[in-house]
XYZ file of N, CA, C and O in Angstrom:
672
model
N 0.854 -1.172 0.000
C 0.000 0.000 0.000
C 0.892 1.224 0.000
O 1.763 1.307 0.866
N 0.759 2.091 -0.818
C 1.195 3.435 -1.226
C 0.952 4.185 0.088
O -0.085 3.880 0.676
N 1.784 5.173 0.680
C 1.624 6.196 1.453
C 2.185 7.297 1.663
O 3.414 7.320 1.731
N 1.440 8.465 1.816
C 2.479 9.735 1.418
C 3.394 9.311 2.826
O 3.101 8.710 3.860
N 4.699 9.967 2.288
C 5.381 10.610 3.686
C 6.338 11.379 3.331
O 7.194 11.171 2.471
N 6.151 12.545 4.200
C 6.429 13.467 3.704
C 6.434 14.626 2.623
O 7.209 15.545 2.357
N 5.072 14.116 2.051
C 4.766 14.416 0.969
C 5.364 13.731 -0.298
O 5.473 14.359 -1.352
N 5.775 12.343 -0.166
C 6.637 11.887 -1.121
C 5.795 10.222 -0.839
O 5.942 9.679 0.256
N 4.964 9.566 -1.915
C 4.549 8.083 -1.800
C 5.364 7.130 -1.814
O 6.100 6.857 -2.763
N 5.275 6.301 -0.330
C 5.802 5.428 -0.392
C 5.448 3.932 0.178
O 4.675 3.766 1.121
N 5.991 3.059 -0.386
C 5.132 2.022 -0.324
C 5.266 0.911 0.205
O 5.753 0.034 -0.509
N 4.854 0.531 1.745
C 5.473 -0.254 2.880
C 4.567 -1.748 2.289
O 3.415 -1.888 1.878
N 5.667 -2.677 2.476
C 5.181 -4.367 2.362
C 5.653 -5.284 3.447
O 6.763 -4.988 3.888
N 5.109 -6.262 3.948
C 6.132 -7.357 4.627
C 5.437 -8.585 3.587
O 4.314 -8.729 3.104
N 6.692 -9.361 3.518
C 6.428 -11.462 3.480
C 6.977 -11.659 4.489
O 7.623 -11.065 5.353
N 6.421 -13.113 4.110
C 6.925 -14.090 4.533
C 7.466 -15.292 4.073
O 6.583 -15.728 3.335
N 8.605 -16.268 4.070
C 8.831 -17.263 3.413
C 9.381 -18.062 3.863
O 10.365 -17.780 4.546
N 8.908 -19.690 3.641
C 9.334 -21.042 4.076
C 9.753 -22.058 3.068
O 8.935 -22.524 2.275
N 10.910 -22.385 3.080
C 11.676 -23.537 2.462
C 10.471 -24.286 1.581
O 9.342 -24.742 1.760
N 11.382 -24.125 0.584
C 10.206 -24.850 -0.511
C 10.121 -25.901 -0.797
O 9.083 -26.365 -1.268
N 11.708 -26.917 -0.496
C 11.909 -28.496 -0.749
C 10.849 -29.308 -0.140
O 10.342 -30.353 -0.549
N 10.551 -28.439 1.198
C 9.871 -29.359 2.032
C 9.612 -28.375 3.280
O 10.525 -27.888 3.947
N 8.240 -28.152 3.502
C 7.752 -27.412 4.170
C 8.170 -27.612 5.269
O 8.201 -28.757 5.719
N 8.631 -26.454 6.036
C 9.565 -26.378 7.671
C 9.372 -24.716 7.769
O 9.745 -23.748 7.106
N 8.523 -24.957 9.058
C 8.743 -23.702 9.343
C 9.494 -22.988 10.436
O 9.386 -21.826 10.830
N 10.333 -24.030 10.856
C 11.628 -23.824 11.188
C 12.768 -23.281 10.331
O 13.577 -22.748 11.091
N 13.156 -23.198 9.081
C 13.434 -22.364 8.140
C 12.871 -20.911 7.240
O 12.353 -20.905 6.123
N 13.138 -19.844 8.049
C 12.027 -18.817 7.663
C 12.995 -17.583 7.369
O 14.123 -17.140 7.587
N 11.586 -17.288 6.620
C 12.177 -15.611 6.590
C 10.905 -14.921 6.589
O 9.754 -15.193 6.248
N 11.728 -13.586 7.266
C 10.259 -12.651 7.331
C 10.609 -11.227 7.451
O 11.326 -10.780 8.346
N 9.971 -10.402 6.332
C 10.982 -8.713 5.657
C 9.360 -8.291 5.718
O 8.226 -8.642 5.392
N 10.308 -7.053 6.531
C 9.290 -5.836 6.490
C 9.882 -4.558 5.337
O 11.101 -4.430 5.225
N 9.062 -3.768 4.622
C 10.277 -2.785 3.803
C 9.419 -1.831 3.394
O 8.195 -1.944 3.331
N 10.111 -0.829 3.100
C 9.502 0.208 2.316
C 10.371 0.766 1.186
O 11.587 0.953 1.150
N 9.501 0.961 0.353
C 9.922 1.439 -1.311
C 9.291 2.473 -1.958
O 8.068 2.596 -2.032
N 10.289 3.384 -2.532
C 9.478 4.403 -2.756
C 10.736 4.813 -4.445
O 11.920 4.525 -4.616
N 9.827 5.492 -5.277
C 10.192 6.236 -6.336
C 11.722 7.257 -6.297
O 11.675 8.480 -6.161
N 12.808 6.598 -6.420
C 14.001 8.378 -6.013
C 13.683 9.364 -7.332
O 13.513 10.569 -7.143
N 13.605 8.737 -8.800
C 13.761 9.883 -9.775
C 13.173 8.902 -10.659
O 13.342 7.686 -10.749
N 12.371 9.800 -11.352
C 11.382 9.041 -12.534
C 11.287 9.928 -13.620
O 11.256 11.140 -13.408
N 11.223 9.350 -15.052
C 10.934 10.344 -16.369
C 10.266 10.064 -16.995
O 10.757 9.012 -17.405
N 8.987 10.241 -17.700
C 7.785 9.030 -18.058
C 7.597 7.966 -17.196
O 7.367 8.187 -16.007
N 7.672 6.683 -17.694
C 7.645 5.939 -17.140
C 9.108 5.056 -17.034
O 9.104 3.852 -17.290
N 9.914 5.517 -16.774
C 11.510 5.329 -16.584
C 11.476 5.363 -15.012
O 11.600 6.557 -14.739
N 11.391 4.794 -14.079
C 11.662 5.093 -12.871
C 12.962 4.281 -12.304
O 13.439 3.347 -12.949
N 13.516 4.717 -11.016
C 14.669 4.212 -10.482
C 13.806 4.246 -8.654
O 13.454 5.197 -7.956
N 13.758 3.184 -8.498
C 13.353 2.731 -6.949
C 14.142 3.027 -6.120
O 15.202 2.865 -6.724
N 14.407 3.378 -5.070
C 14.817 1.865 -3.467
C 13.935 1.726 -2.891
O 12.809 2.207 -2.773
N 14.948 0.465 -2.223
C 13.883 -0.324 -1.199
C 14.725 -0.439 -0.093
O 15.914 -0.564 -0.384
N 14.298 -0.428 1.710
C 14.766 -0.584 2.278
C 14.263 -1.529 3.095
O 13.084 -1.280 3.345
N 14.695 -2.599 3.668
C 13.874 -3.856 4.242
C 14.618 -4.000 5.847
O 15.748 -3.524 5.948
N 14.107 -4.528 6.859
C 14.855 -5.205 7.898
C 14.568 -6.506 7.587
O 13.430 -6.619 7.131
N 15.209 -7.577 7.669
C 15.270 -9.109 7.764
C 15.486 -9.532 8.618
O 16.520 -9.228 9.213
N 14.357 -10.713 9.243
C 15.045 -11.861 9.924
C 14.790 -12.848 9.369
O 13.928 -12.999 8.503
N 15.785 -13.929 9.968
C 15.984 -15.134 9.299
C 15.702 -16.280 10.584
O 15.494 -15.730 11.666
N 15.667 -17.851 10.603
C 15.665 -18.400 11.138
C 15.656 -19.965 10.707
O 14.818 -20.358 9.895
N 16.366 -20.619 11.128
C 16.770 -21.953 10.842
C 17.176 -22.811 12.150
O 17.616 -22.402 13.224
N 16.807 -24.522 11.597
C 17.270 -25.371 12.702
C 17.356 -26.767 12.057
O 16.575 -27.137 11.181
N 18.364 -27.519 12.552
C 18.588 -28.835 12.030
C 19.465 -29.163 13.014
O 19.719 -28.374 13.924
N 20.123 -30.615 12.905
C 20.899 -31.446 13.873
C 22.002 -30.961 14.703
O 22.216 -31.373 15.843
N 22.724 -30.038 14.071
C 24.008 -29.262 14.555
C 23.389 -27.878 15.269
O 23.723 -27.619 16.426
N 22.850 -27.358 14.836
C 22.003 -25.739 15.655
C 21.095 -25.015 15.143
O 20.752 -25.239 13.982
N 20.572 -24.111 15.796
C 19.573 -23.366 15.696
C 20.055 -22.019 15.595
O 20.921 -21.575 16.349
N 19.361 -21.183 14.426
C 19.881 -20.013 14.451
C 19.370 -19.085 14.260
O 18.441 -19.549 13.600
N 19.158 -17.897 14.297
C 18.331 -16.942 14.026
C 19.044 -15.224 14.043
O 19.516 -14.570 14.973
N 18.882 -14.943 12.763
C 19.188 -13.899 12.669
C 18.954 -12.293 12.045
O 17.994 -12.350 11.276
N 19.353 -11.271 12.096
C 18.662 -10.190 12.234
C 19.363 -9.066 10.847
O 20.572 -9.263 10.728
N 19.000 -8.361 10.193
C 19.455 -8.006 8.896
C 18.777 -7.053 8.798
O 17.812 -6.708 9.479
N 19.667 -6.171 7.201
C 19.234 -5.517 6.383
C 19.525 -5.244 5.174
O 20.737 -5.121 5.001
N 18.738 -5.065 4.045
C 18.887 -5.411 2.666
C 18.359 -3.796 2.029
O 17.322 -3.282 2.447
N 19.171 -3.173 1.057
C 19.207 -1.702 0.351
C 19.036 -2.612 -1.074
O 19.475 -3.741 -1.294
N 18.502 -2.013 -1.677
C 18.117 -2.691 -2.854
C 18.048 -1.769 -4.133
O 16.982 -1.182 -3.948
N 18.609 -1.260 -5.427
C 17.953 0.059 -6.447
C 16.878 -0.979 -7.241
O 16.699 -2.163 -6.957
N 16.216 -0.214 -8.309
C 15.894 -1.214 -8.610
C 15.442 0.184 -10.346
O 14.599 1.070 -10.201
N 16.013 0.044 -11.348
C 15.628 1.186 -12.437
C 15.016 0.238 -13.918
O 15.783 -0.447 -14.595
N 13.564 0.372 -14.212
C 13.360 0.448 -15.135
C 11.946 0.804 -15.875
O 11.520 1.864 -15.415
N 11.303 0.398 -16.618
C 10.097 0.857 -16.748
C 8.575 0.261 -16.323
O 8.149 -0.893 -16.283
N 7.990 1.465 -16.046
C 6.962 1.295 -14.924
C 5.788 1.505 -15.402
O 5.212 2.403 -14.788
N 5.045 0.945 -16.444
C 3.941 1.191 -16.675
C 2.887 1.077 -15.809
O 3.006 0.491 -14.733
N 1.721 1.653 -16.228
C 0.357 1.493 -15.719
C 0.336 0.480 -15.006
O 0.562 0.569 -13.799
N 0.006 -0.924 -15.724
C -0.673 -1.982 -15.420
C 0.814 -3.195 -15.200
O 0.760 -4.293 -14.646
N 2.014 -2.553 -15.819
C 3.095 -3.627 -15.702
C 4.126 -2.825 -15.628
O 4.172 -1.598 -15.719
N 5.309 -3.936 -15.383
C 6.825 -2.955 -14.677
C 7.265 -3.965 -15.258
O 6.570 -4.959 -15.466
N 9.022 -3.806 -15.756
C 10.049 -4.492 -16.173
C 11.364 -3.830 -15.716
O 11.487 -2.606 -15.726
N 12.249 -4.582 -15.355
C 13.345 -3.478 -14.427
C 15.020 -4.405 -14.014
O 15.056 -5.634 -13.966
N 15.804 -3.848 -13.852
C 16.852 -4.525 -13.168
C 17.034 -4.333 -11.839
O 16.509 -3.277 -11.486
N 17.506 -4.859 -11.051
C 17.947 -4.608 -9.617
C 19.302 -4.457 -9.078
O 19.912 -5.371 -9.633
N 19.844 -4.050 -8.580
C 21.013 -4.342 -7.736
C 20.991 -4.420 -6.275
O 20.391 -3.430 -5.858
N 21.475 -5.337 -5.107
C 21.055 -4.574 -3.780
C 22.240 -5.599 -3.110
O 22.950 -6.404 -3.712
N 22.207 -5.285 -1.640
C 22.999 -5.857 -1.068
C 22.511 -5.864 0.526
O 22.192 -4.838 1.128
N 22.508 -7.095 1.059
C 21.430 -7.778 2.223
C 22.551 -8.212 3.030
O 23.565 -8.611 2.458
N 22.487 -8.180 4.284
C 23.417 -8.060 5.415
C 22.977 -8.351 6.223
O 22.004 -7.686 6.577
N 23.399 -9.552 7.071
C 23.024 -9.933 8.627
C 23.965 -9.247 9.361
O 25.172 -9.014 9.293
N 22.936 -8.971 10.161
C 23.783 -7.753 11.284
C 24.418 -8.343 12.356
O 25.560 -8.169 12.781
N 23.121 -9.398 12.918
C 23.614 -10.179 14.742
C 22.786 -10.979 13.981
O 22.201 -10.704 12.934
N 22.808 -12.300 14.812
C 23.331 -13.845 14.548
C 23.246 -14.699 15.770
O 24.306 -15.062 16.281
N 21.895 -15.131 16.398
C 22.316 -16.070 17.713
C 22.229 -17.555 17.024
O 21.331 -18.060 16.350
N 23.487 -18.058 17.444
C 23.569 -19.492 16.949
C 23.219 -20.565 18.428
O 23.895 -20.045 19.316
N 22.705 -21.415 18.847
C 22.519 -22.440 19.814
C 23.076 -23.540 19.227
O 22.446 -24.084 18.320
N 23.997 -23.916 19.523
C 24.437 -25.393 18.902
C 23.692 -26.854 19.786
O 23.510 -26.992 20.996
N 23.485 -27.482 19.029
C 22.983 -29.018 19.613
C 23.474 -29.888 20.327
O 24.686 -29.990 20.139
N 22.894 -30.867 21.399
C 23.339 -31.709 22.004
C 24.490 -32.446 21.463
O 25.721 -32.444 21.458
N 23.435 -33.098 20.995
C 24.089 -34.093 19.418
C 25.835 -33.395 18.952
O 26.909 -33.997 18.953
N 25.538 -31.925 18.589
C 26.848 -31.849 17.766
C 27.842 -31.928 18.876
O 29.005 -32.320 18.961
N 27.147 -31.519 19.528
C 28.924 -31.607 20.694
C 28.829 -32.825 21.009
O 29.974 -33.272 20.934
N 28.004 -33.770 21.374
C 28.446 -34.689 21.828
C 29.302 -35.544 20.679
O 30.108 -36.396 21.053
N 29.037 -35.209 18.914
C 29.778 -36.223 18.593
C 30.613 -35.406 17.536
O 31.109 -36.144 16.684
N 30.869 -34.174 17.390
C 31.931 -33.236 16.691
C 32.980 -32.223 17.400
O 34.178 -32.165 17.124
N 32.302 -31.435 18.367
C 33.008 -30.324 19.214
C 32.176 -30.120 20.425
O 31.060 -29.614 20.538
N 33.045 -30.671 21.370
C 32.124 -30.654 22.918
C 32.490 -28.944 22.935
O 31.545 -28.556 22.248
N 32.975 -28.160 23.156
C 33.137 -26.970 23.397
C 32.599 -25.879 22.520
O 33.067 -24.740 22.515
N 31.825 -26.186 21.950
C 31.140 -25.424 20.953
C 30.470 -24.638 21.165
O 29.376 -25.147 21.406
N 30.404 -22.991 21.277
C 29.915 -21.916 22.193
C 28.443 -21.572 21.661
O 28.191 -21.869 20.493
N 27.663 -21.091 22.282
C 26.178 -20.663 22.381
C 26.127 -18.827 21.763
O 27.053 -18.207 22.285
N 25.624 -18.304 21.210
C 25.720 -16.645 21.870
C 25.661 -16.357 20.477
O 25.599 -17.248 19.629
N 25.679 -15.007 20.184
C 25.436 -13.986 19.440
C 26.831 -13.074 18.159
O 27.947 -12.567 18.270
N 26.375 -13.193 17.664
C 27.587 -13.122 16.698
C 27.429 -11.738 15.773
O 26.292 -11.289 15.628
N 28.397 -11.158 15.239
C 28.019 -9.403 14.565
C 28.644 -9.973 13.352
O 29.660 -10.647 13.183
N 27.820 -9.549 12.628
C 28.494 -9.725 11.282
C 28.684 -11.144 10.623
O 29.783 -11.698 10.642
N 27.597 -11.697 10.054
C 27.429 -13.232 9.941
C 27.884 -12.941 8.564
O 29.098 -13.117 8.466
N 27.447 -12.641 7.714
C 27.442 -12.700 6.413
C 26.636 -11.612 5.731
O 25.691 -11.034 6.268
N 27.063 -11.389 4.560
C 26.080 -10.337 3.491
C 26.709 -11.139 2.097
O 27.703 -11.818 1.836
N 25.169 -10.487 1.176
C 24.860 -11.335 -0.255
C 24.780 -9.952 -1.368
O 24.062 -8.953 -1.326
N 25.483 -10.233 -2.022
C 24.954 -8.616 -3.165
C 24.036 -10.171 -3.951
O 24.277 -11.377 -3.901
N 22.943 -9.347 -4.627
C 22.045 -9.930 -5.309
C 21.717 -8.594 -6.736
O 21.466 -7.389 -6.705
N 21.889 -9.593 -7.837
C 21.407 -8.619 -8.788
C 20.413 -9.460 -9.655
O 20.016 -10.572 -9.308
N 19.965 -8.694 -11.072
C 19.115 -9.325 -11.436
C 17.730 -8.607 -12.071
O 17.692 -7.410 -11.785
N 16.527 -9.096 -12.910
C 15.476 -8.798 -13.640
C 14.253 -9.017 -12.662
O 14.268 -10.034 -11.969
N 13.256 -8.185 -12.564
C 12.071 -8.431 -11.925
C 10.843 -7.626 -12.780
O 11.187 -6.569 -13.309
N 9.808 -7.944 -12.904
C 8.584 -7.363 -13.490
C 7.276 -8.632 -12.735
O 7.217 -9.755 -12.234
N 6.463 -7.526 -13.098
C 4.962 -7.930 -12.746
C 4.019 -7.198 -13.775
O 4.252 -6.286 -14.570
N 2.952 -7.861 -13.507
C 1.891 -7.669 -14.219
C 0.401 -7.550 -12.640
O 0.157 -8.336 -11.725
N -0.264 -6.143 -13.042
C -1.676 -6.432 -12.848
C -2.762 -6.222 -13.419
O -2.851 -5.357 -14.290
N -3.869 -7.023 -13.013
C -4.770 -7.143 -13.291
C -6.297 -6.947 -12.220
O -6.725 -7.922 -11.602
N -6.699 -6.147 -12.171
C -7.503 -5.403 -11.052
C -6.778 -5.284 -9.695
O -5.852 -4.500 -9.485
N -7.233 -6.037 -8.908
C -6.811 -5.605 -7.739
C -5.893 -6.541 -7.025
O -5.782 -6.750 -5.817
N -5.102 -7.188 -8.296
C -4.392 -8.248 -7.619
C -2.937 -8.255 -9.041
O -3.015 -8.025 -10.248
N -1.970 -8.557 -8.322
C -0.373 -8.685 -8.784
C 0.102 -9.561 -8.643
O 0.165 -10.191 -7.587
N 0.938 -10.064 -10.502
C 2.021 -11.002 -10.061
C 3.005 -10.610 -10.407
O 2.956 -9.873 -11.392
N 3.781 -10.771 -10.058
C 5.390 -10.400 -10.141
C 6.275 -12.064 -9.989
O 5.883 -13.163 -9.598
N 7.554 -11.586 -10.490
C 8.812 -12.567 -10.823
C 10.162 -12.062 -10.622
O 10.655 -11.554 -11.629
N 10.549 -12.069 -10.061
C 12.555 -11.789 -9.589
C 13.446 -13.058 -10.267
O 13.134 -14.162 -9.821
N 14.337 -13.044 -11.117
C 14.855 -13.931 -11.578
C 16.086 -13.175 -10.999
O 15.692 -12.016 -10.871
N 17.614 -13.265 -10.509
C 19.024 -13.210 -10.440
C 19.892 -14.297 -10.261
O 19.721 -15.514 -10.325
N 21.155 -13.369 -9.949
C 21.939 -14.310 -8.988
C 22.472 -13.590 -8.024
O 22.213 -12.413 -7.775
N 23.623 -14.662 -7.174
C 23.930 -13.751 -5.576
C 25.414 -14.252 -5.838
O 25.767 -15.137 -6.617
N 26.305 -13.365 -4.884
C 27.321 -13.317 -4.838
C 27.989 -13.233 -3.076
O 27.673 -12.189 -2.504
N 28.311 -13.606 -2.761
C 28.805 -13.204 -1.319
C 29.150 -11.608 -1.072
O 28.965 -10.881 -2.048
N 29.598 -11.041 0.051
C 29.872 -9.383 -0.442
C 31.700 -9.739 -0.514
O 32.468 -8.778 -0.469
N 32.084 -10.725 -0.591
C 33.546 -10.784 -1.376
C 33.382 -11.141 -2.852
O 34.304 -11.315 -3.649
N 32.277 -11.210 -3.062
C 32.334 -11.465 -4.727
C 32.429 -12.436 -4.847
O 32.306 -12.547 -6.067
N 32.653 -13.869 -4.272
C 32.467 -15.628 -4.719
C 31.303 -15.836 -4.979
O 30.578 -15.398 -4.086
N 30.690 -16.370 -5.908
C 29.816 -17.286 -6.304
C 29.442 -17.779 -5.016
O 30.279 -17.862 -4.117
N 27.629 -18.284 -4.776
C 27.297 -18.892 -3.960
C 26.557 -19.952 -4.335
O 26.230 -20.056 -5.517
N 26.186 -20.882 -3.418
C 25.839 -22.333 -3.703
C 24.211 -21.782 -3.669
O 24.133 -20.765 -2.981
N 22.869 -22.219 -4.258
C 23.166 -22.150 -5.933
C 23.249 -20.835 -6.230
O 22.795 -19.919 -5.545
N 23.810 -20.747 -7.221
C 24.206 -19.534 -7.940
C 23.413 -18.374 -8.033
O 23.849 -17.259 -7.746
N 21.655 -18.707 -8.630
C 20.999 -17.726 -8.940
C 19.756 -18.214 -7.428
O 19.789 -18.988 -6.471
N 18.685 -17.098 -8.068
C 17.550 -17.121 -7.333
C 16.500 -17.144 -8.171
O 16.867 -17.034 -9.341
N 15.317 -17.245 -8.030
C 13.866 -16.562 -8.525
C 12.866 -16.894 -7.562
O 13.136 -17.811 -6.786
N 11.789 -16.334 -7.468
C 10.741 -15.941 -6.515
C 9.500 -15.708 -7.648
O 9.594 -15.386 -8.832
N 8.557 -15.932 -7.002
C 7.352 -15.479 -7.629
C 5.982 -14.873 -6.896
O 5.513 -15.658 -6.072
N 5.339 -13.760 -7.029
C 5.069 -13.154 -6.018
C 3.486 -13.089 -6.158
O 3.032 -13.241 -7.292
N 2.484 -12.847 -4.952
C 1.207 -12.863 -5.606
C 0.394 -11.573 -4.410
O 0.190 -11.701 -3.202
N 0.109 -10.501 -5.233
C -0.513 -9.363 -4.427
C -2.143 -8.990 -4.704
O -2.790 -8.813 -5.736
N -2.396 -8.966 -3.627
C -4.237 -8.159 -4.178
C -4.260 -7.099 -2.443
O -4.070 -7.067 -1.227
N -4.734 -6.293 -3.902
C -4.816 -4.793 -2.999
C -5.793 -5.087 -2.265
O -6.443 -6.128 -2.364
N -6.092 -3.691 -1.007
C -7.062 -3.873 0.026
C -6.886 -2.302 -0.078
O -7.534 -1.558 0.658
C-alpha cells in the first residue's frame, strides 16, 4: 500500500517465506520494507527499497536466528498496469544467535559456544524483476543471482521468486 510521507509516496510491504523443498517452518524468513520512487521520467523510474530481515533456521548441529538488512535500487520501466526493471542490492546480517545441539557436541566439538555473533554474512544480489496487474491483484517474478559481499559465487548460484498481491 502506497503512502504519502512526507509528501513523497511510499510504499510499505512485509512477506513471509518457508523452504520450498519441504515445508519447515523452522526455516524462515520474514521482511518488512519500504519502497518508494528516487527519480522518474515518463515511465523510466529508479526505486529503493529498504527492508529489515530476519531469518531463522534449525537442524541437527544448531539453531539459528538472525537479524538483517537489505538496500536494494531497482531502475526500469513502470507502466500502468506492468513494470520491467533490473535490480542491484545488497542484504546483510547484522547479529546472529547461533545455539548449537546436544548431538553436535556430543559427537563433533564438545566446546562449541552458544551466543550472538556481529556480522554473519552479506549477499549482493542482482538481477530482472517485473509484474503484471490485473484489477486488484499482482504477479510479479525476480529472476538473479547472488554473490557473497567478497564477490564468490554462492551455492546455488541464482535465485527466482514469484510473487502474488491483491490490494485492500
Amino acid at each position: 500500500r502506497s503512502v504519502p510521507l512526507f509528501g513523497h509516496p511510499v510504499q510499505f510491504t512485509g512477506d513471509l517465506g518457508v523452504v520450498a523443498a519441504k515445508l519447515d517452518t523452522r526455516d524462515f524468513r520474514a521482511r518488512l520494507q519500504a519502497r518508494t520512487s528516487l527519480l522518474h521520467w515518463k515511465s523510466v523510474r529508479m526505486a529503493g527499497t529498504v527492508a529489515f530481515v530476519t531469518r531463522g533456521t534449525a537442524n541437527s548441529i544448531y539453531r539459528g536466528l538472525t537479524f538483517g538488512s537489505d538496500f536494494t535500487g531497482t531502475a526500469g520501466v513502470y507502466a500502468r498496469r506492468w513494470h520491467a526493471a533490473v535490480e542491484f542490492g545488497f542484504d546483510k546480517n547484522i547479529i546472529t544467535h547461533v545455539r548449537n545441539t546436544d548431538w553436535y557436541r556430543s559427537n563433533f566439538y564438545p566446546d562449541a559456544k552458544d551466543g550472538w555473533y556481529l556480522n554473519a554474512r552479506g549477499t549482493f544480489h542482482s538481477g530482472f524483476t517485473g509484474g503484471v496487474s490485473l484489477g486488484r491483484t499482482e504477479l510479479s517474478l525476480r529472476v538473479g543471482s547472488l554473490r557473497t559481499e567478497k564477490f564468490e559465487q554462492m551455492t546455488p548460484p541464482i535465485f527466482a521468486s514469484v510473487g502474488f498481491g491483491v490490494a485492500f
